[in-house]
Amino acid sequence: MIIRICAFTHTGWELSDKIEYAFPEHIFERRSSDDILSEWTQDSFDIKAPIIFVGAAGIAVRAVSSVLKDKLSDSPVIVIDEKGRHVIPILSGHVGGANELANKIAKRLNSEPIITTGTDVQSKFSVDVFAMNNSLEIVNREAIQSVSSKLLETGHISIGISPDIEYEGINLPAELTVHTFDIDHSGKDNDEFDVIISSDAIYDEHYTLYLRPREYVLGIGCKKDTQEETIRNAVDKVLIDNNLNISDIAEIATIDIKAKEYGLVLYAQKERKRLKTYSSHVLSTVKGDFSESEFVREVTGVSNVCERAAICAAGEDSELLVPKISGQGVTVAIAHRKVRICDTNLSYNKSDSIKTNIHRNKIIYIVGIGPGDHSYLSKKAKDVIESSDVVVGYTVYVDLLKKFYPYKDYRTTGMRQEIERCELCYELAESGKNVSLICSGDAGIYGMASPMFELSSKYPDTEIVVVPGITAASSGAAVLGAPLNHDFCVISLSDLMTPWDTIVRRLQAAIMGDFAIAIYNPSSRKRADYLQKACDIMLEAGADSERACGYVENIGREGTRAVCCTLKELRNCKVNMFTTVFVGNSRSYIDNNRLITKRGYNE
């Protein structure tokens, strides 16, 4: 999403910085001092960009008053006071998404959202939100008011759904009844319903609201920095050639590396279409007969983007209507989806995220968060955590993350509850949640990736995606100097899951092979002498007592401490469980309190 933001004082711009930092998944554009406010606002409305005014509500009202058209096309507008205490959506709360965005901003800034729309205030079913969340086109918008008024006055409305649309199992609020009806093309028998959902029914009055399912999904791939106009021309040609209109499109799908591709984001935003993104791993698992490109695989990690993304978004029982069509650096495909009505009891003041499909893809991200400081998190890790409904992890690691994402929903388990932690993730994913399981360092190095995969056979419909992180070996080595600059191995001294005899053989083999060594879990309350034992084993295996070594405590966190020493000195060092130990090879040396292992370039 491209979000426009405007402030008028230094304090306001400081708050704008916080907002932008809290939403790394979006593209922010600021009004400069040279921009005429009325022209800037008009341009924002032209591209359907949400506008955030930091300052007085009166300024926002005057700025937008001359560009207003109607509730289905106006940009969402939000006002926030300079102290960030109140977040107020003042325009396009439902269809434009201002209420949803306001709730998200308030949650992430620890502010109070001020929602004034009638259905939200009274916690009633909102028909325009329902239409948007289920990708239904509002055919006769003038009927929205009569339906909403009846709901607020009588507390009840009825919905008729044509028999080709699935709706079984949805959660019906008390004020709503839903029935399947036989399509009457004359429309005479339709007046018993307040809302009709059908592709075929013909309307002839303004009291019944008609909603038409959008049955197609656009899959789009494009080269970097492709212009919005180029993407639009490519899509328009495909739609025209297949007798379709952009109003027939439910959403647009692509690969996650295009999540901030400006031209693509701008096109989706102008057309008021959700842009759904998927990782190369998820796209590669989509079943079907797709065109293949080795060049695309080298660039993106998957051999086809547009076809696979279209099918992925449309659902497993969808079919590819238009295979890949290429031109001007843009690829387009169209999938036909099975129309389903999801949970009807949806309201922006009840959830921080939109439910888009009753058969939502079940994905668990296993995220390596590095040593703990936010600066060590990869952009991918930040984006995944930000988009997750629930973050699961060991208590210590969750506490490290909470100060950066205090608004997330966290679930924790203690030490030695790793399997329970994995099963909790699967249960949450089964319930429709986006889940991130966080691990210190890298999730695939002494992390939670392997137990998650080991349990995956019990949950065949859930995808597992591993997001790499900076492990202690590399982050600790950076603090010490360059101790792992040649062949090295990583050995854990924890014998909770590895027999001590095996650890002994690995230490001996590492010395015999002249590897540099990174040692994890060197000590704990119950294993206070394990590092001393390990040093003795390495000395007996042939390591010189003067071999260059070192260790780092609290890597990347408050209290980071690095020490260089010899193997003989290391034997008597007292370390804790938050320490990573480094043992050089026979050619490693210490210079100016740096542990260095030669690579051989100077020889």
PDB file of N, CA, C and O in Angstrom, residues 395-450:
ATOM      1  N   THR A 395      10.159 -18.133  25.955  1.00  0.00           N
ATOM      2  CA  THR A 395       9.886 -16.920  26.733  1.00  0.00           C
ATOM      3  C   THR A 395      10.998 -15.880  26.611  1.00  0.00           C
ATOM      4  O   THR A 395      10.723 -14.690  26.404  1.00  0.00           O
ATOM      5  N   VAL A 396      12.253 -16.297  26.701  1.00  0.00           N
ATOM      6  CA  VAL A 396      13.381 -15.359  26.657  1.00  0.00           C
ATOM      7  C   VAL A 396      13.427 -14.627  25.319  1.00  0.00           C
ATOM      8  O   VAL A 396      13.637 -13.408  25.256  1.00  0.00           O
ATOM      9  N   TYR A 397      13.184 -15.349  24.217  1.00  0.00           N
ATOM     10  CA  TYR A 397      13.279 -14.742  22.893  1.00  0.00           C
ATOM     11  C   TYR A 397      12.074 -13.837  22.619  1.00  0.00           C
ATOM     12  O   TYR A 397      12.205 -12.803  21.960  1.00  0.00           O
ATOM     13  N   VAL A 398      10.922 -14.220  23.114  1.00  0.00           N
ATOM     14  CA  VAL A 398       9.736 -13.375  22.965  1.00  0.00           C
ATOM     15  C   VAL A 398       9.941 -12.049  23.691  1.00  0.00           C
ATOM     16  O   VAL A 398       9.589 -10.981  23.175  1.00  0.00           O
ATOM     17  N   ASP A 399      10.532 -12.110  24.876  1.00  0.00           N
ATOM     18  CA  ASP A 399      10.789 -10.877  25.634  1.00  0.00           C
ATOM     19  C   ASP A 399      11.732  -9.944  24.878  1.00  0.00           C
ATOM     20  O   ASP A 399      11.600  -8.710  24.954  1.00  0.00           O
ATOM     21  N   LEU A 400      12.685 -10.515  24.131  1.00  0.00           N
ATOM     22  CA  LEU A 400      13.591  -9.697  23.334  1.00  0.00           C
ATOM     23  C   LEU A 400      12.839  -8.974  22.226  1.00  0.00           C
ATOM     24  O   LEU A 400      13.138  -7.827  21.883  1.00  0.00           O
ATOM     25  N   LEU A 401      11.834  -9.639  21.649  1.00  0.00           N
ATOM     26  CA  LEU A 401      11.111  -9.090  20.505  1.00  0.00           C
ATOM     27  C   LEU A 401      10.014  -8.119  20.922  1.00  0.00           C
ATOM     28  O   LEU A 401       9.675  -7.200  20.167  1.00  0.00           O
ATOM     29  N   LYS A 402       9.462  -8.316  22.106  1.00  0.00           N
ATOM     30  CA  LYS A 402       8.302  -7.525  22.538  1.00  0.00           C
ATOM     31  C   LYS A 402       8.558  -6.031  22.541  1.00  0.00           C
ATOM     32  O   LYS A 402       7.659  -5.234  22.241  1.00  0.00           O
ATOM     33  N   LYS A 403       9.764  -5.621  22.866  1.00  0.00           N
ATOM     34  CA  LYS A 403      10.019  -4.186  22.962  1.00  0.00           C
ATOM     35  C   LYS A 403      10.007  -3.511  21.586  1.00  0.00           C
ATOM     36  O   LYS A 403       9.851  -2.297  21.492  1.00  0.00           O
ATOM     37  N   PHE A 404      10.156  -4.320  20.522  1.00  0.00           N
ATOM     38  CA  PHE A 404      10.109  -3.766  19.172  1.00  0.00           C
ATOM     39  C   PHE A 404       8.725  -3.905  18.546  1.00  0.00           C
ATOM     40  O   PHE A 404       8.339  -3.116  17.693  1.00  0.00           O
ATOM     41  N   TYR A 405       7.977  -4.919  18.989  1.00  0.00           N
ATOM     42  CA  TYR A 405       6.624  -5.152  18.458  1.00  0.00           C
ATOM     43  C   TYR A 405       5.670  -5.383  19.635  1.00  0.00           C
ATOM     44  O   TYR A 405       5.133  -6.478  19.813  1.00  0.00           O
ATOM     45  N   PRO A 406       5.444  -4.365  20.447  1.00  0.00           N
ATOM     46  CA  PRO A 406       4.629  -4.560  21.659  1.00  0.00           C
ATOM     47  C   PRO A 406       3.162  -4.853  21.372  1.00  0.00           C
ATOM     48  O   PRO A 406       2.444  -5.344  22.245  1.00  0.00           O
ATOM     49  N   TYR A 407       2.701  -4.584  20.161  1.00  0.00           N
ATOM     50  CA  TYR A 407       1.287  -4.718  19.823  1.00  0.00           C
ATOM     51  C   TYR A 407       0.924  -6.107  19.294  1.00  0.00           C
ATOM     52  O   TYR A 407      -0.246  -6.381  19.037  1.00  0.00           O
ATOM     53  N   LYS A 408       1.910  -6.987  19.122  1.00  0.00           N
ATOM     54  CA  LYS A 408       1.609  -8.308  18.562  1.00  0.00           C
ATOM     55  C   LYS A 408       1.016  -9.240  19.624  1.00  0.00           C
ATOM     56  O   LYS A 408       1.154  -9.019  20.833  1.00  0.00           O
ATOM     57  N   ASP A 409       0.341 -10.289  19.141  1.00  0.00           N
ATOM     58  CA  ASP A 409      -0.212 -11.320  20.011  1.00  0.00           C
ATOM     59  C   ASP A 409       0.850 -12.396  20.190  1.00  0.00           C
ATOM     60  O   ASP A 409       1.243 -13.059  19.228  1.00  0.00           O
ATOM     61  N   TYR A 410       1.346 -12.561  21.419  1.00  0.00           N
ATOM     62  CA  TYR A 410       2.438 -13.497  21.685  1.00  0.00           C
ATOM     63  C   TYR A 410       1.944 -14.717  22.457  1.00  0.00           C
ATOM     64  O   TYR A 410       1.083 -14.610  23.331  1.00  0.00           O
ATOM     65  N   ARG A 411       2.524 -15.881  22.136  1.00  0.00           N
ATOM     66  CA  ARG A 411       2.288 -17.112  22.892  1.00  0.00           C
ATOM     67  C   ARG A 411       3.663 -17.705  23.228  1.00  0.00           C
ATOM     68  O   ARG A 411       4.525 -17.812  22.342  1.00  0.00           O
ATOM     69  N   THR A 412       3.876 -18.075  24.488  1.00  0.00           N
ATOM     70  CA  THR A 412       5.188 -18.549  24.902  1.00  0.00           C
ATOM     71  C   THR A 412       5.115 -19.922  25.557  1.00  0.00           C
ATOM     72  O   THR A 412       4.088 -20.316  26.116  1.00  0.00           O
ATOM     73  N   THR A 413       6.221 -20.642  25.460  1.00  0.00           N
ATOM     74  CA  THR A 413       6.411 -21.880  26.225  1.00  0.00           C
ATOM     75  C   THR A 413       7.821 -21.845  26.804  1.00  0.00           C
ATOM     76  O   THR A 413       8.686 -21.127  26.294  1.00  0.00           O
ATOM     77  N   GLY A 414       8.055 -22.630  27.824  1.00  0.00           N
ATOM     78  CA  GLY A 414       9.339 -22.612  28.500  1.00  0.00           C
ATOM     79  C   GLY A 414      10.353 -23.561  27.893  1.00  0.00           C
ATOM     80  O   GLY A 414      10.128 -24.200  26.870  1.00  0.00           O
ATOM     81  N   MET A 415      11.498 -23.665  28.551  1.00  0.00           N
ATOM     82  CA  MET A 415      12.559 -24.579  28.143  1.00  0.00           C
ATOM     83  C   MET A 415      12.048 -26.013  28.174  1.00  0.00           C
ATOM     84  O   MET A 415      11.228 -26.373  29.015  1.00  0.00           O
ATOM     85  N   ARG A 416      12.510 -26.811  27.219  1.00  0.00           N
ATOM     86  CA  ARG A 416      12.155 -28.226  27.072  1.00  0.00           C
ATOM     87  C   ARG A 416      10.684 -28.442  26.693  1.00  0.00           C
ATOM     88  O   ARG A 416      10.147 -29.520  26.891  1.00  0.00           O
ATOM     89  N   GLN A 417      10.048 -27.408  26.177  1.00  0.00           N
ATOM     90  CA  GLN A 417       8.671 -27.553  25.688  1.00  0.00           C
ATOM     91  C   GLN A 417       8.625 -27.269  24.190  1.00  0.00           C
ATOM     92  O   GLN A 417       7.664 -26.716  23.665  1.00  0.00           O
ATOM     93  N   GLU A 418       9.680 -27.700  23.502  1.00  0.00           N
ATOM     94  CA  GLU A 418       9.808 -27.396  22.079  1.00  0.00           C
ATOM     95  C   GLU A 418       8.716 -28.068  21.248  1.00  0.00           C
ATOM     96  O   GLU A 418       8.154 -27.450  20.335  1.00  0.00           O
ATOM     97  N   ILE A 419       8.420 -29.324  21.524  1.00  0.00           N
ATOM     98  CA  ILE A 419       7.396 -30.031  20.749  1.00  0.00           C
ATOM     99  C   ILE A 419       6.031 -29.404  20.991  1.00  0.00           C
ATOM    100  O   ILE A 419       5.241 -29.205  20.056  1.00  0.00           O
ATOM    101  N   GLU A 420       5.747 -29.066  22.246  1.00  0.00           N
ATOM    102  CA  GLU A 420       4.479 -28.387  22.556  1.00  0.00           C
ATOM    103  C   GLU A 420       4.391 -27.065  21.815  1.00  0.00           C
ATOM    104  O   GLU A 420       3.315 -26.661  21.337  1.00  0.00           O
ATOM    105  N   ARG A 421       5.524 -26.374  21.702  1.00  0.00           N
ATOM    106  CA  ARG A 421       5.564 -25.096  20.991  1.00  0.00           C
ATOM    107  C   ARG A 421       5.230 -25.289  19.512  1.00  0.00           C
ATOM    108  O   ARG A 421       4.465 -24.531  18.925  1.00  0.00           O
ATOM    109  N   CYS A 422       5.797 -26.334  18.912  1.00  0.00           N
ATOM    110  CA  CYS A 422       5.530 -26.616  17.500  1.00  0.00           C
ATOM    111  C   CYS A 422       4.059 -26.986  17.292  1.00  0.00           C
ATOM    112  O   CYS A 422       3.416 -26.508  16.340  1.00  0.00           O
ATOM    113  N   GLU A 423       3.529 -27.818  18.153  1.00  0.00           N
ATOM    114  CA  GLU A 423       2.132 -28.231  18.012  1.00  0.00           C
ATOM    115  C   GLU A 423       1.187 -27.049  18.187  1.00  0.00           C
ATOM    116  O   GLU A 423       0.153 -26.955  17.510  1.00  0.00           O
ATOM    117  N   LEU A 424       1.552 -26.121  19.066  1.00  0.00           N
ATOM    118  CA  LEU A 424       0.754 -24.910  19.242  1.00  0.00           C
ATOM    119  C   LEU A 424       0.712 -24.116  17.940  1.00  0.00           C
ATOM    120  O   LEU A 424      -0.343 -23.601  17.547  1.00  0.00           O
ATOM    121  N   CYS A 425       1.853 -24.030  17.253  1.00  0.00           N
ATOM    122  CA  CYS A 425       1.900 -23.306  15.974  1.00  0.00           C
ATOM    123  C   CYS A 425       0.966 -23.939  14.957  1.00  0.00           C
ATOM    124  O   CYS A 425       0.226 -23.244  14.246  1.00  0.00           O
ATOM    125  N   TYR A 426       0.998 -25.257  14.868  1.00  0.00           N
ATOM    126  CA  TYR A 426       0.130 -25.953  13.916  1.00  0.00           C
ATOM    127  C   TYR A 426      -1.343 -25.734  14.263  1.00  0.00           C
ATOM    128  O   TYR A 426      -2.180 -25.527  13.380  1.00  0.00           O
ATOM    129  N   GLU A 427      -1.665 -25.778  15.539  1.00  0.00           N
ATOM    130  CA  GLU A 427      -3.058 -25.567  15.956  1.00  0.00           C
ATOM    131  C   GLU A 427      -3.529 -24.159  15.598  1.00  0.00           C
ATOM    132  O   GLU A 427      -4.654 -23.963  15.129  1.00  0.00           O
ATOM    133  N   LEU A 428      -2.650 -23.171  15.798  1.00  0.00           N
ATOM    134  CA  LEU A 428      -3.010 -21.793  15.466  1.00  0.00           C
ATOM    135  C   LEU A 428      -3.187 -21.627  13.957  1.00  0.00           C
ATOM    136  O   LEU A 428      -4.100 -20.940  13.497  1.00  0.00           O
ATOM    137  N   ALA A 429      -2.305 -22.266  13.177  1.00  0.00           N
ATOM    138  CA  ALA A 429      -2.421 -22.189  11.721  1.00  0.00           C
ATOM    139  C   ALA A 429      -3.696 -22.868  11.249  1.00  0.00           C
ATOM    140  O   ALA A 429      -4.371 -22.383  10.333  1.00  0.00           O
ATOM    141  N   GLU A 430      -4.052 -23.989  11.871  1.00  0.00           N
ATOM    142  CA  GLU A 430      -5.283 -24.696  11.517  1.00  0.00           C
ATOM    143  C   GLU A 430      -6.508 -23.821  11.774  1.00  0.00           C
ATOM    144  O   GLU A 430      -7.511 -23.925  11.082  1.00  0.00           O
ATOM    145  N   SER A 431      -6.430 -22.944  12.757  1.00  0.00           N
ATOM    146  CA  SER A 431      -7.563 -22.077  13.087  1.00  0.00           C
ATOM    147  C   SER A 431      -7.641 -20.848  12.182  1.00  0.00           C
ATOM    148  O   SER A 431      -8.542 -20.024  12.334  1.00  0.00           O
ATOM    149  N   GLY A 432      -6.685 -20.727  11.250  1.00  0.00           N
ATOM    150  CA  GLY A 432      -6.731 -19.620  10.300  1.00  0.00           C
ATOM    151  C   GLY A 432      -5.785 -18.477  10.613  1.00  0.00           C
ATOM    152  O   GLY A 432      -5.837 -17.437   9.954  1.00  0.00           O
ATOM    153  N   LYS A 433      -4.910 -18.639  11.602  1.00  0.00           N
ATOM    154  CA  LYS A 433      -3.988 -17.574  11.977  1.00  0.00           C
ATOM    155  C   LYS A 433      -2.718 -17.621  11.118  1.00  0.00           C
ATOM    156  O   LYS A 433      -2.258 -18.692  10.726  1.00  0.00           O
ATOM    157  N   ASN A 434      -2.161 -16.439  10.840  1.00  0.00           N
ATOM    158  CA  ASN A 434      -0.812 -16.352  10.293  1.00  0.00           C
ATOM    159  C   ASN A 434       0.152 -16.446  11.475  1.00  0.00           C
ATOM    160  O   ASN A 434       0.081 -15.638  12.402  1.00  0.00           O
ATOM    161  N   VAL A 435       1.061 -17.406  11.438  1.00  0.00           N
ATOM    162  CA  VAL A 435       1.886 -17.717  12.607  1.00  0.00           C
ATOM    163  C   VAL A 435       3.366 -17.549  12.289  1.00  0.00           C
ATOM    164  O   VAL A 435       3.843 -17.997  11.249  1.00  0.00           O
ATOM    165  N   SER A 436       4.085 -16.906  13.197  1.00  0.00           N
ATOM    166  CA  SER A 436       5.546 -16.871  13.158  1.00  0.00           C
ATOM    167  C   SER A 436       6.079 -17.555  14.412  1.00  0.00           C
ATOM    168  O   SER A 436       5.713 -17.174  15.526  1.00  0.00           O
ATOM    169  N   LEU A 437       6.929 -18.553  14.211  1.00  0.00           N
ATOM    170  CA  LEU A 437       7.635 -19.191  15.318  1.00  0.00           C
ATOM    171  C   LEU A 437       9.044 -18.626  15.326  1.00  0.00           C
ATOM    172  O   LEU A 437       9.800 -18.809  14.363  1.00  0.00           O
ATOM    173  N   ILE A 438       9.409 -17.916  16.387  1.00  0.00           N
ATOM    174  CA  ILE A 438      10.700 -17.236  16.399  1.00  0.00           C
ATOM    175  C   ILE A 438      11.748 -18.068  17.138  1.00  0.00           C
ATOM    176  O   ILE A 438      11.445 -18.802  18.073  1.00  0.00           O
ATOM    177  N   CYS A 439      12.987 -17.941  16.672  1.00  0.00           N
ATOM    178  CA  CYS A 439      14.128 -18.633  17.274  1.00  0.00           C
ATOM    179  C   CYS A 439      15.290 -17.645  17.348  1.00  0.00           C
ATOM    180  O   CYS A 439      15.446 -16.799  16.467  1.00  0.00           O
ATOM    181  N   SER A 440      16.093 -17.776  18.369  1.00  0.00           N
ATOM    182  CA  SER A 440      17.300 -16.971  18.448  1.00  0.00           C
ATOM    183  C   SER A 440      18.260 -17.416  17.350  1.00  0.00           C
ATOM    184  O   SER A 440      18.295 -18.589  16.972  1.00  0.00           O
ATOM    185  N   GLY A 441      19.034 -16.474  16.826  1.00  0.00           N
ATOM    186  CA  GLY A 441      19.979 -16.828  15.780  1.00  0.00           C
ATOM    187  C   GLY A 441      19.285 -17.218  14.504  1.00  0.00           C
ATOM    188  O   GLY A 441      18.429 -16.503  13.986  1.00  0.00           O
ATOM    189  N   ASP A 442      19.647 -18.381  13.976  1.00  0.00           N
ATOM    190  CA  ASP A 442      19.045 -18.907  12.750  1.00  0.00           C
ATOM    191  C   ASP A 442      18.188 -20.113  13.104  1.00  0.00           C
ATOM    192  O   ASP A 442      18.617 -20.991  13.856  1.00  0.00           O
ATOM    193  N   ALA A 443      16.965 -20.146  12.533  1.00  0.00           N
ATOM    194  CA  ALA A 443      16.009 -21.189  12.887  1.00  0.00           C
ATOM    195  C   ALA A 443      16.467 -22.576  12.459  1.00  0.00           C
ATOM    196  O   ALA A 443      16.006 -23.590  12.995  1.00  0.00           O
ATOM    197  N   GLY A 444      17.384 -22.651  11.486  1.00  0.00           N
ATOM    198  CA  GLY A 444      17.854 -23.936  11.000  1.00  0.00           C
ATOM    199  C   GLY A 444      19.167 -24.379  11.612  1.00  0.00           C
ATOM    200  O   GLY A 444      19.721 -25.405  11.214  1.00  0.00           O
ATOM    201  N   ILE A 445      19.695 -23.604  12.557  1.00  0.00           N
ATOM    202  CA  ILE A 445      20.945 -23.970  13.240  1.00  0.00           C
ATOM    203  C   ILE A 445      20.659 -24.052  14.734  1.00  0.00           C
ATOM    204  O   ILE A 445      20.528 -23.035  15.408  1.00  0.00           O
ATOM    205  N   TYR A 446      20.541 -25.269  15.229  1.00  0.00           N
ATOM    206  CA  TYR A 446      20.106 -25.516  16.611  1.00  0.00           C
ATOM    207  C   TYR A 446      18.781 -24.825  16.910  1.00  0.00           C
ATOM    208  O   TYR A 446      18.542 -24.367  18.028  1.00  0.00           O
ATOM    209  N   GLY A 447      17.937 -24.699  15.892  1.00  0.00           N
ATOM    210  CA  GLY A 447      16.668 -23.992  16.041  1.00  0.00           C
ATOM    211  C   GLY A 447      15.481 -24.918  15.911  1.00  0.00           C
ATOM    212  O   GLY A 447      15.584 -26.147  16.025  1.00  0.00           O
ATOM    213  N   MET A 448      14.323 -24.311  15.617  1.00  0.00           N
ATOM    214  CA  MET A 448      13.062 -25.040  15.639  1.00  0.00           C
ATOM    215  C   MET A 448      12.626 -25.546  14.268  1.00  0.00           C
ATOM    216  O   MET A 448      11.540 -26.123  14.128  1.00  0.00           O
ATOM    217  N   ALA A 449      13.459 -25.344  13.255  1.00  0.00           N
ATOM    218  CA  ALA A 449      13.054 -25.767  11.914  1.00  0.00           C
ATOM    219  C   ALA A 449      12.876 -27.278  11.831  1.00  0.00           C
ATOM    220  O   ALA A 449      11.874 -27.774  11.300  1.00  0.00           O
ATOM    221  N   SER A 450      13.825 -28.036  12.343  1.00  0.00           N
ATOM    222  CA  SER A 450      13.740 -29.501  12.179  1.00  0.00           C
ATOM    223  C   SER A 450      12.552 -30.120  12.916  1.00  0.00           C
ATOM    224  O   SER A 450      11.835 -30.943  12.327  1.00  0.00           O
TER     225      SER A 450
END
